Amino acid sequence: MKPIDDIPQPKQSLLFRITTNLTFWVLIAILAGILLGHFYPATAVKMEIIGTWFVKVIKVFIAPIIFLTIVLGIAGMGDLKKVGRIGLKSLIYFEVVTTFALAIGVTVAYFMEPGKIDKAGLNMQNPSKYTQDAKAFSWLQFFLDNITLQVLLAAIIVGVALNYYKKREQAIGVLYTCSKYVFLALKWVMYLAPLGTFGGMAFTVGKFGLHTLIPLGKLMLTVYITMAIFIFVVLGSIMKYYKQNIFTFIKYIRAELLIVLGTSSSESALPNLMEKLEKMGCSKSVVGLVVPTGYSFNLDGTSIYLSMAVIFLAQLYNVHLTFGEIVTVIGLLMLTSKGAAGVTGSGFIVLASTLTAIHKIPVEGLAFLLGVDKFMSEARAITNFIGNGVATIVISKSEGEFVDVDKPIVEAD
């Protein structure tokens, strides 16, 4: 009798493979959301609750996943010197790459001048709110409001402490079992991704409409072009140096990118990214350390957007910034942008604090960004997402913790 594996399996039709692929349904959801938002905006706006609900459910998993992966990553290595080396190497990489992102954002915005546009039709919306946020900004409060940073710190402490625990192996076994069930539960939740994507896209198009983007279209175009340059030139060059291909990697994570696009949140696909990086060949311990840390310290897309927003507002108000002031802006954003992804609306707080520090650009100008911020959030999230994936590959390669697969990486359906 032949083993089960040797028995020929019925060949699945192309239609069956397509219709059972999550990517297919996410694409359908995006298209449906756009159509509903365009033709029935009033109904589409009500779909916001679906997209918001999905992201909230996903965020429930973020804290335990970050905690478990970092603790297991540190405790699993057993070598605290190695943990410290990888951590330091990651932070240096994050700072260098995000500084490049900030510099690219400032340079492109300076020469393309997206702020020199017609200001007619833009409404100021409670500008005093942002002035108040800028004055009230506190690093302590920023940390207290940022659950990602809190969990990150707690996980590092627990992971280090486990290395001195007598029953370390037993504790790791329990945590590994917990991690397994958390990821299993998340796998089932991800089948709802098309619903979340539909809700997010329908609300965005229905609420703002394409006509509202005309006055700020140049800014949007500039942001998207800049992020494309960063992804394919900067990150592409880094990947090429480590004998990887940025286009192949993007194709490999295309399903996750579509989820990020639909929900405007890179957090919604974080667990899937970690799983795929491991399948690609990255060490589980490195993935567990670098990816969660990158979500607070490696925000390439956010850095590009924040730097371009400052230059945009300066141009909008015809404020001339000297070279020294531009360098100051980059320096401030290098610090204030860290952890910005973990706090709702923190992008505006970071911009407000930066504008207040340089004392030249009216903080009230942030109201001009409200209309298009939602549309640019997709670009920020996708760039952050790809950037963290590349960072993990780089650290894995540099540590000799990357196992090259025999064939090109492909989508895991």
Short mmCIF file of C-alpha atoms in Angstrom, two decimals:
data_model
loop_
_atom_site.label_atom_id
_atom_site.label_comp_id
_atom_site.label_asym_id
_atom_site.label_seq_id
_atom_site.Cartn_x
_atom_site.Cartn_y
_atom_site.Cartn_z
CA MET A 1 0.00 0.00 0.00
CA LYS A 2 1.36 3.39 -1.01
CA PRO A 3 1.99 6.01 1.63
CA ILE A 4 -0.58 8.79 1.67
CA ASP A 5 2.00 11.30 0.43
CA ASP A 6 2.61 9.16 -2.69
CA ILE A 7 -1.06 9.06 -3.70
CA PRO A 8 -1.67 11.54 -6.54
CA GLN A 9 -3.76 14.47 -5.31
CA PRO A 10 -6.47 15.92 -7.54
CA LYS A 11 -5.16 18.99 -9.38
CA GLN A 12 -6.81 22.17 -8.18
CA SER A 13 -8.24 24.42 -10.85
CA LEU A 14 -6.93 27.95 -11.34
CA LEU A 15 -10.31 29.36 -10.33
CA PHE A 16 -10.25 27.40 -7.07
CA ARG A 17 -6.73 28.59 -6.22
CA ILE A 18 -7.67 32.20 -6.91
CA THR A 19 -10.94 32.23 -4.99
CA THR A 20 -9.38 30.55 -1.94
CA ASN A 21 -6.49 33.03 -1.81
CA LEU A 22 -6.78 35.73 0.87
CA THR A 23 -5.00 38.22 -1.40
CA PHE A 24 -7.78 37.89 -3.97
CA TRP A 25 -10.49 38.75 -1.45
CA VAL A 26 -8.48 41.67 -0.04
CA LEU A 27 -8.22 43.09 -3.59
CA ILE A 28 -11.95 42.62 -4.11
CA ALA A 29 -12.60 44.36 -0.79
CA ILE A 30 -10.42 47.34 -1.75
CA LEU A 31 -12.22 47.70 -5.09
CA ALA A 32 -15.65 47.37 -3.46
CA GLY A 33 -14.73 49.96 -0.83
CA ILE A 34 -13.60 52.46 -3.47
CA LEU A 35 -16.75 51.98 -5.55
CA LEU A 36 -19.06 52.31 -2.55
CA GLY A 37 -17.23 55.41 -1.35
CA HIS A 38 -17.45 57.06 -4.77
CA PHE A 39 -21.06 56.29 -5.66
CA TYR A 40 -22.69 56.09 -2.19
CA PRO A 41 -20.53 58.24 0.12
CA ALA A 42 -23.16 58.57 2.85
CA THR A 43 -23.39 54.79 3.19
CA ALA A 44 -19.65 54.35 2.82
CA VAL A 45 -18.88 56.67 5.74
CA LYS A 46 -20.92 54.37 8.00
CA MET A 47 -18.53 51.53 7.11
CA GLU A 48 -15.85 53.16 9.25
CA ILE A 49 -16.88 51.01 12.20
CA ILE A 50 -15.92 47.83 10.31
CA GLY A 51 -12.41 49.01 9.52
CA THR A 52 -11.94 50.47 13.00
CA TRP A 53 -13.22 47.28 14.62
CA PHE A 54 -10.83 45.09 12.64
CA VAL A 55 -7.78 47.20 13.53
CA LYS A 56 -8.84 47.20 17.20
CA VAL A 57 -9.09 43.40 17.20
CA ILE A 58 -5.65 43.12 15.60
CA LYS A 59 -4.18 45.54 18.14
CA VAL A 60 -5.32 43.22 20.94
CA PHE A 61 -2.71 40.75 19.68
CA ILE A 62 0.12 43.27 19.30
CA ALA A 63 1.11 43.56 22.99
CA PRO A 64 1.21 39.78 23.72
CA ILE A 65 2.99 39.05 20.43
CA ILE A 66 5.65 41.71 21.04
CA PHE A 67 6.11 40.53 24.63
CA LEU A 68 6.32 36.82 23.79
CA THR A 69 8.57 37.19 20.75
CA ILE A 70 11.07 39.49 22.44
CA VAL A 71 11.18 37.42 25.65
CA LEU A 72 11.63 34.21 23.66
CA GLY A 73 14.19 35.91 21.42
CA ILE A 74 16.35 37.06 24.35
CA ALA A 75 15.87 33.98 26.54
CA GLY A 76 16.27 31.63 23.57
CA MET A 77 19.69 32.99 22.71
CA GLY A 78 21.00 32.36 26.19
CA ASP A 79 23.90 34.69 25.43
CA LEU A 80 23.28 38.18 26.80
CA LYS A 81 26.32 39.50 24.95
CA LYS A 82 24.71 38.41 21.70
CA VAL A 83 21.41 40.02 22.70
CA GLY A 84 23.19 43.27 23.48
CA ARG A 85 25.15 43.13 20.23
CA ILE A 86 22.04 42.56 18.11
CA GLY A 87 20.14 45.25 20.01
CA LEU A 88 22.91 47.82 19.59
CA LYS A 89 23.42 46.89 15.94
CA SER A 90 19.67 47.24 15.33
CA LEU A 91 19.46 50.67 16.98
CA ILE A 92 22.45 51.95 14.98
CA TYR A 93 20.90 50.65 11.76
CA PHE A 94 17.52 52.22 12.64
CA GLU A 95 19.10 55.61 13.35
CA VAL A 96 21.21 55.66 10.19
CA VAL A 97 18.37 54.62 7.88
CA THR A 98 15.74 56.92 9.43
CA THR A 99 18.21 59.82 9.18
CA PHE A 100 18.53 59.04 5.46
CA ALA A 101 14.72 59.02 5.26
CA LEU A 102 14.49 62.43 6.96
CA ALA A 103 17.19 63.90 4.72
CA ILE A 104 15.54 62.54 1.56
CA GLY A 105 12.16 63.94 2.64
CA VAL A 106 13.58 67.41 3.27
CA THR A 107 15.60 67.42 0.01
CA VAL A 108 12.74 66.35 -2.26
CA ALA A 109 10.26 68.72 -0.61
CA TYR A 110 12.75 71.59 -0.85
CA PHE A 111 13.27 71.21 -4.60
CA MET A 112 9.76 70.08 -5.67
CA GLU A 113 8.11 72.80 -3.54
CA PRO A 114 4.79 71.07 -2.82
CA GLY A 115 3.75 73.93 -0.50
CA LYS A 116 3.58 76.48 -3.29
CA ILE A 117 -0.02 75.69 -4.20
CA ASP A 118 -3.33 77.52 -4.20
CA LYS A 119 -4.61 77.77 -0.62
CA ALA A 120 -8.24 78.45 -1.62
CA GLY A 121 -10.81 76.06 -0.25
CA LEU A 122 -8.74 74.81 2.69
CA ASN A 123 -10.52 75.25 6.00
CA MET A 124 -8.79 75.75 9.33
CA GLN A 125 -10.12 73.24 11.88
CA ASN A 126 -9.60 74.21 15.51
CA PRO A 127 -5.92 75.20 15.14
CA SER A 128 -5.65 76.11 18.82
CA LYS A 129 -5.90 72.39 19.61
CA TYR A 130 -2.46 71.75 18.10
CA THR A 131 -0.92 74.75 19.86
CA GLN A 132 -2.15 73.30 23.12
CA ASP A 133 -0.79 69.84 22.24
CA ALA A 134 2.61 71.32 21.50
CA LYS A 135 2.81 73.11 24.84
CA ALA A 136 1.61 70.06 26.72
CA PHE A 137 4.05 67.64 25.10
CA SER A 138 5.93 65.60 27.67
CA TRP A 139 8.36 62.71 27.13
CA LEU A 140 7.05 61.04 30.28
CA GLN A 141 3.45 61.30 29.09
CA PHE A 142 4.54 60.12 25.64
CA PHE A 143 6.00 56.98 27.19
CA LEU A 144 2.96 56.42 29.45
CA ASP A 145 0.62 56.68 26.44
CA ASN A 146 2.71 54.39 24.27
CA ILE A 147 1.83 50.78 25.07
CA THR A 148 4.35 49.52 22.49
CA LEU A 149 7.30 51.10 24.29
CA GLN A 150 6.03 49.90 27.68
CA VAL A 151 5.65 46.29 26.51
CA LEU A 152 9.02 46.50 24.78
CA LEU A 153 10.76 47.56 28.00
CA ALA A 154 8.94 44.93 30.09
CA ALA A 155 9.80 42.18 27.59
CA ILE A 156 13.50 43.09 27.61
CA ILE A 157 13.59 42.99 31.42
CA VAL A 158 11.77 39.64 31.59
CA GLY A 159 13.90 38.15 28.79
CA VAL A 160 17.14 39.11 30.53
CA ALA A 161 15.84 37.89 33.89
CA LEU A 162 14.92 34.48 32.44
CA ASN A 163 18.56 33.89 31.56
CA TYR A 164 19.28 33.80 35.30
CA TYR A 165 16.25 31.67 36.20
CA LYS A 166 17.04 28.10 37.27
CA LYS A 167 14.01 26.65 35.45
CA ARG A 168 14.68 28.68 32.32
CA GLU A 169 13.96 25.87 29.83
CA GLN A 170 10.63 25.09 31.49
CA ALA A 171 9.59 28.75 31.41
CA ILE A 172 10.59 29.04 27.74
CA GLY A 173 8.46 25.97 26.97
CA VAL A 174 5.40 27.54 28.58
CA LEU A 175 5.94 30.84 26.76
CA TYR A 176 6.47 29.01 23.46
CA THR A 177 3.13 27.19 23.91
CA CYS A 178 1.40 30.50 24.67
CA SER A 179 2.98 32.03 21.58
CA LYS A 180 1.78 29.13 19.44
CA TYR A 181 -1.84 29.58 20.51
CA VAL A 182 -1.72 33.38 20.17
CA PHE A 183 -0.54 33.06 16.56
CA LEU A 184 -3.15 30.37 15.89
CA ALA A 185 -5.92 32.66 17.14
CA LEU A 186 -4.54 35.49 15.04
CA LYS A 187 -4.52 33.27 11.96
CA TRP A 188 -8.28 32.85 12.27
CA VAL A 189 -8.83 36.55 12.86
CA MET A 190 -6.88 37.35 9.68
CA TYR A 191 -9.58 35.67 7.63
CA LEU A 192 -11.61 38.77 8.44
CA ALA A 193 -8.99 41.01 6.78
CA PRO A 194 -11.15 41.63 3.67
CA LEU A 195 -13.91 43.05 5.88
CA GLY A 196 -11.51 45.39 7.65
CA THR A 197 -10.00 46.45 4.34
CA PHE A 198 -13.43 47.14 2.85
CA GLY A 199 -14.48 49.27 5.82
CA GLY A 200 -11.28 51.32 5.78
CA MET A 201 -11.32 52.03 2.04
CA ALA A 202 -15.06 52.78 1.89
CA PHE A 203 -14.86 55.30 4.73
CA THR A 204 -11.77 57.04 3.33
CA VAL A 205 -13.20 57.56 -0.17
CA GLY A 206 -16.71 58.30 1.09
CA LYS A 207 -15.58 60.82 3.71
CA PHE A 208 -13.03 62.84 1.75
CA GLY A 209 -13.68 62.15 -1.92
CA LEU A 210 -11.12 62.65 -4.64
CA HIS A 211 -12.10 66.28 -5.24
CA THR A 212 -10.83 67.31 -1.80
CA LEU A 213 -7.34 66.21 -2.79
CA ILE A 214 -6.92 68.70 -5.63
CA PRO A 215 -5.44 71.58 -3.53
CA LEU A 216 -3.01 69.21 -1.81
CA GLY A 217 -2.47 66.77 -4.66
CA LYS A 218 1.05 67.99 -5.24
CA LEU A 219 2.00 67.23 -1.65
CA MET A 220 0.53 63.73 -1.89
CA LEU A 221 2.32 63.06 -5.18
CA THR A 222 5.61 64.29 -3.73
CA VAL A 223 5.24 62.09 -0.63
CA TYR A 224 4.46 58.97 -2.67
CA ILE A 225 7.32 59.60 -5.11
CA THR A 226 9.75 60.17 -2.24
CA MET A 227 8.73 56.98 -0.46
CA ALA A 228 9.02 55.03 -3.72
CA ILE A 229 12.55 56.40 -4.18
CA PHE A 230 13.40 55.45 -0.62
CA ILE A 231 12.04 51.90 -0.97
CA PHE A 232 13.50 51.04 -4.36
CA VAL A 233 16.75 53.03 -4.24
CA VAL A 234 17.81 53.16 -0.57
CA LEU A 235 16.28 49.93 0.73
CA GLY A 236 16.83 48.28 -2.66
CA SER A 237 20.55 49.08 -2.50
CA ILE A 238 20.79 47.74 1.04
CA MET A 239 19.06 44.51 -0.03
CA LYS A 240 21.35 44.19 -3.07
CA TYR A 241 24.42 44.54 -0.85
CA TYR A 242 23.16 41.57 1.17
CA LYS A 243 22.40 39.62 -2.05
CA GLN A 244 18.63 40.00 -1.81
CA ASN A 245 16.14 41.55 -4.25
CA ILE A 246 13.71 44.22 -3.08
CA PHE A 247 11.19 43.39 -5.83
CA THR A 248 11.19 39.70 -4.93
CA PHE A 249 10.73 40.56 -1.26
CA ILE A 250 7.82 42.91 -1.98
CA LYS A 251 6.17 40.21 -4.10
CA TYR A 252 6.67 37.75 -1.23
CA ILE A 253 4.82 39.99 1.25
CA ARG A 254 2.24 41.38 -1.21
CA ALA A 255 -0.75 39.98 0.70
CA GLU A 256 0.39 41.72 3.89
CA LEU A 257 1.00 44.97 1.96
CA LEU A 258 -2.58 44.90 0.69
CA ILE A 259 -3.85 44.52 4.25
CA VAL A 260 -1.68 47.45 5.33
CA LEU A 261 -2.99 49.47 2.37
CA GLY A 262 -6.61 48.77 3.22
CA THR A 263 -6.38 49.34 6.98
CA SER A 264 -3.74 52.15 6.89
CA SER A 265 -2.03 50.34 9.75
CA SER A 266 1.26 48.45 9.57
CA GLU A 267 0.37 46.80 12.89
CA SER A 268 -2.43 44.82 11.22
CA ALA A 269 0.11 42.67 9.36
CA LEU A 270 2.96 42.60 11.90
CA PRO A 271 2.47 38.96 13.00
CA ASN A 272 2.25 37.77 9.38
CA LEU A 273 5.45 39.63 8.53
CA MET A 274 7.30 37.93 11.38
CA GLU A 275 6.10 34.51 10.26
CA LYS A 276 7.13 35.10 6.64
CA LEU A 277 10.55 36.43 7.59
CA GLU A 278 11.19 33.19 9.49
CA LYS A 279 10.04 31.11 6.50
CA MET A 280 12.29 33.21 4.29
CA GLY A 281 15.32 32.20 6.36
CA CYS A 282 15.69 34.77 9.13
CA SER A 283 16.47 33.46 12.60
CA LYS A 284 13.44 33.31 14.89
CA SER A 285 15.36 35.00 17.70
CA VAL A 286 16.47 37.88 15.46
CA VAL A 287 12.96 38.32 14.07
CA GLY A 288 11.60 38.37 17.61
CA LEU A 289 13.98 41.15 18.59
CA VAL A 290 14.24 43.34 15.50
CA VAL A 291 10.67 43.52 14.15
CA PRO A 292 8.89 44.62 17.36
CA THR A 293 11.70 47.06 18.19
CA GLY A 294 11.54 48.46 14.67
CA TYR A 295 7.88 49.36 15.13
CA SER A 296 8.99 52.00 17.62
CA PHE A 297 12.43 52.99 16.35
CA ASN A 298 12.50 52.26 12.60
CA LEU A 299 9.70 54.38 11.17
CA ASP A 300 11.09 55.23 7.73
CA GLY A 301 7.77 56.25 6.19
CA THR A 302 6.77 58.35 9.19
CA SER A 303 10.17 60.09 9.13
CA ILE A 304 9.80 60.98 5.44
CA TYR A 305 6.27 62.32 5.96
CA LEU A 306 7.14 64.41 9.02
CA SER A 307 10.16 66.05 7.37
CA MET A 308 8.22 66.82 4.19
CA ALA A 309 5.29 68.20 6.19
CA VAL A 310 7.53 70.74 7.93
CA ILE A 311 9.00 71.95 4.61
CA PHE A 312 5.51 71.98 3.04
CA LEU A 313 4.13 74.24 5.77
CA ALA A 314 7.13 76.54 5.52
CA GLN A 315 6.49 76.94 1.79
CA LEU A 316 2.76 77.36 2.38
CA TYR A 317 3.42 80.34 4.66
CA ASN A 318 6.34 81.64 2.54
CA VAL A 319 8.73 81.11 5.45
CA HIS A 320 12.37 80.80 4.45
CA LEU A 321 14.34 78.22 6.42
CA THR A 322 18.10 78.54 6.55
CA PHE A 323 20.35 75.51 6.13
CA GLY A 324 21.01 75.55 9.88
CA GLU A 325 17.28 75.56 10.63
CA ILE A 326 16.70 72.64 8.25
CA VAL A 327 19.44 70.68 10.02
CA THR A 328 17.75 71.55 13.33
CA VAL A 329 14.44 70.20 12.01
CA ILE A 330 16.11 66.93 11.01
CA GLY A 331 17.80 66.67 14.42
CA LEU A 332 14.55 67.29 16.29
CA LEU A 333 12.63 64.76 14.20
CA MET A 334 15.37 62.16 14.72
CA LEU A 335 14.38 62.21 18.40
CA THR A 336 10.67 63.06 18.44
CA SER A 337 9.65 60.61 15.68
CA LYS A 338 10.74 57.58 17.71
CA GLY A 339 7.70 55.64 18.91
CA ALA A 340 5.32 57.85 16.92
CA ALA A 341 3.49 54.84 15.48
CA GLY A 342 2.35 53.72 18.92
CA VAL A 343 0.21 56.74 19.81
CA THR A 344 -2.94 57.74 17.94
CA GLY A 345 -2.52 61.23 16.47
CA SER A 346 1.08 61.42 17.64
CA GLY A 347 2.20 62.56 14.20
CA PHE A 348 0.47 65.89 14.74
CA ILE A 349 1.92 66.15 18.25
CA VAL A 350 5.42 65.50 16.91
CA LEU A 351 4.93 68.11 14.17
CA ALA A 352 3.48 70.60 16.65
CA SER A 353 6.40 70.20 19.04
CA THR A 354 8.89 70.56 16.16
CA LEU A 355 7.21 73.70 14.77
CA THR A 356 7.08 75.21 18.26
CA ALA A 357 10.80 74.52 18.76
CA ILE A 358 11.92 76.36 15.61
CA HIS A 359 9.57 79.36 16.25
CA LYS A 360 9.10 80.30 12.60
CA ILE A 361 6.24 78.27 11.13
CA PRO A 362 2.69 78.79 12.52
CA VAL A 363 1.54 75.67 14.39
CA GLU A 364 -1.98 76.41 13.09
CA GLY A 365 -0.78 75.29 9.67
CA LEU A 366 -1.25 71.69 10.74
CA ALA A 367 -4.95 72.08 9.97
CA PHE A 368 -4.04 72.18 6.27
CA LEU A 369 -2.81 68.59 6.52
CA LEU A 370 -6.03 67.16 7.95
CA GLY A 371 -7.72 66.61 4.58
CA VAL A 372 -5.00 64.41 3.10
CA ASP A 373 -3.35 62.90 6.16
CA LYS A 374 -5.59 59.82 5.91
CA PHE A 375 -4.55 59.22 2.30
CA MET A 376 -0.86 59.59 3.08
CA SER A 377 -1.09 57.26 6.06
CA GLU A 378 -1.17 54.30 3.66
CA ALA A 379 2.18 55.35 2.18
CA ARG A 380 3.68 55.80 5.65
CA ALA A 381 2.43 52.42 6.85
CA ILE A 382 3.63 50.54 3.77
CA THR A 383 7.09 52.17 3.90
CA ASN A 384 7.40 51.45 7.64
CA PHE A 385 6.34 47.86 7.00
CA ILE A 386 8.83 47.20 4.19
CA GLY A 387 11.56 49.01 6.11
CA ASN A 388 11.18 46.76 9.14
CA GLY A 389 11.28 43.67 6.95
CA VAL A 390 14.50 44.82 5.28
CA ALA A 391 16.03 45.70 8.68
CA THR A 392 15.38 42.18 9.95
CA ILE A 393 16.99 40.63 6.87
CA VAL A 394 20.03 42.91 7.25
CA ILE A 395 20.55 42.10 10.93
CA SER A 396 20.02 38.37 10.30
CA LYS A 397 22.57 38.42 7.48
CA SER A 398 25.13 40.41 9.46
CA GLU A 399 24.79 38.00 12.40
CA GLY A 400 25.07 34.89 10.25
CA GLU A 401 21.52 34.03 11.36
CA PHE A 402 20.06 33.80 7.85
CA VAL A 403 19.56 30.47 6.11
CA ASP A 404 19.34 30.90 2.33
CA VAL A 405 16.48 28.90 0.85
CA ASP A 406 17.14 26.66 -2.16
CA LYS A 407 14.55 28.37 -4.35
CA PRO A 408 13.28 31.94 -4.66
CA ILE A 409 10.91 33.06 -1.95
CA VAL A 410 7.29 32.77 -3.00
CA GLU A 411 3.94 33.71 -1.57
CA ALA A 412 2.76 31.31 1.12
CA ASP A 413 -0.98 30.96 0.57
#
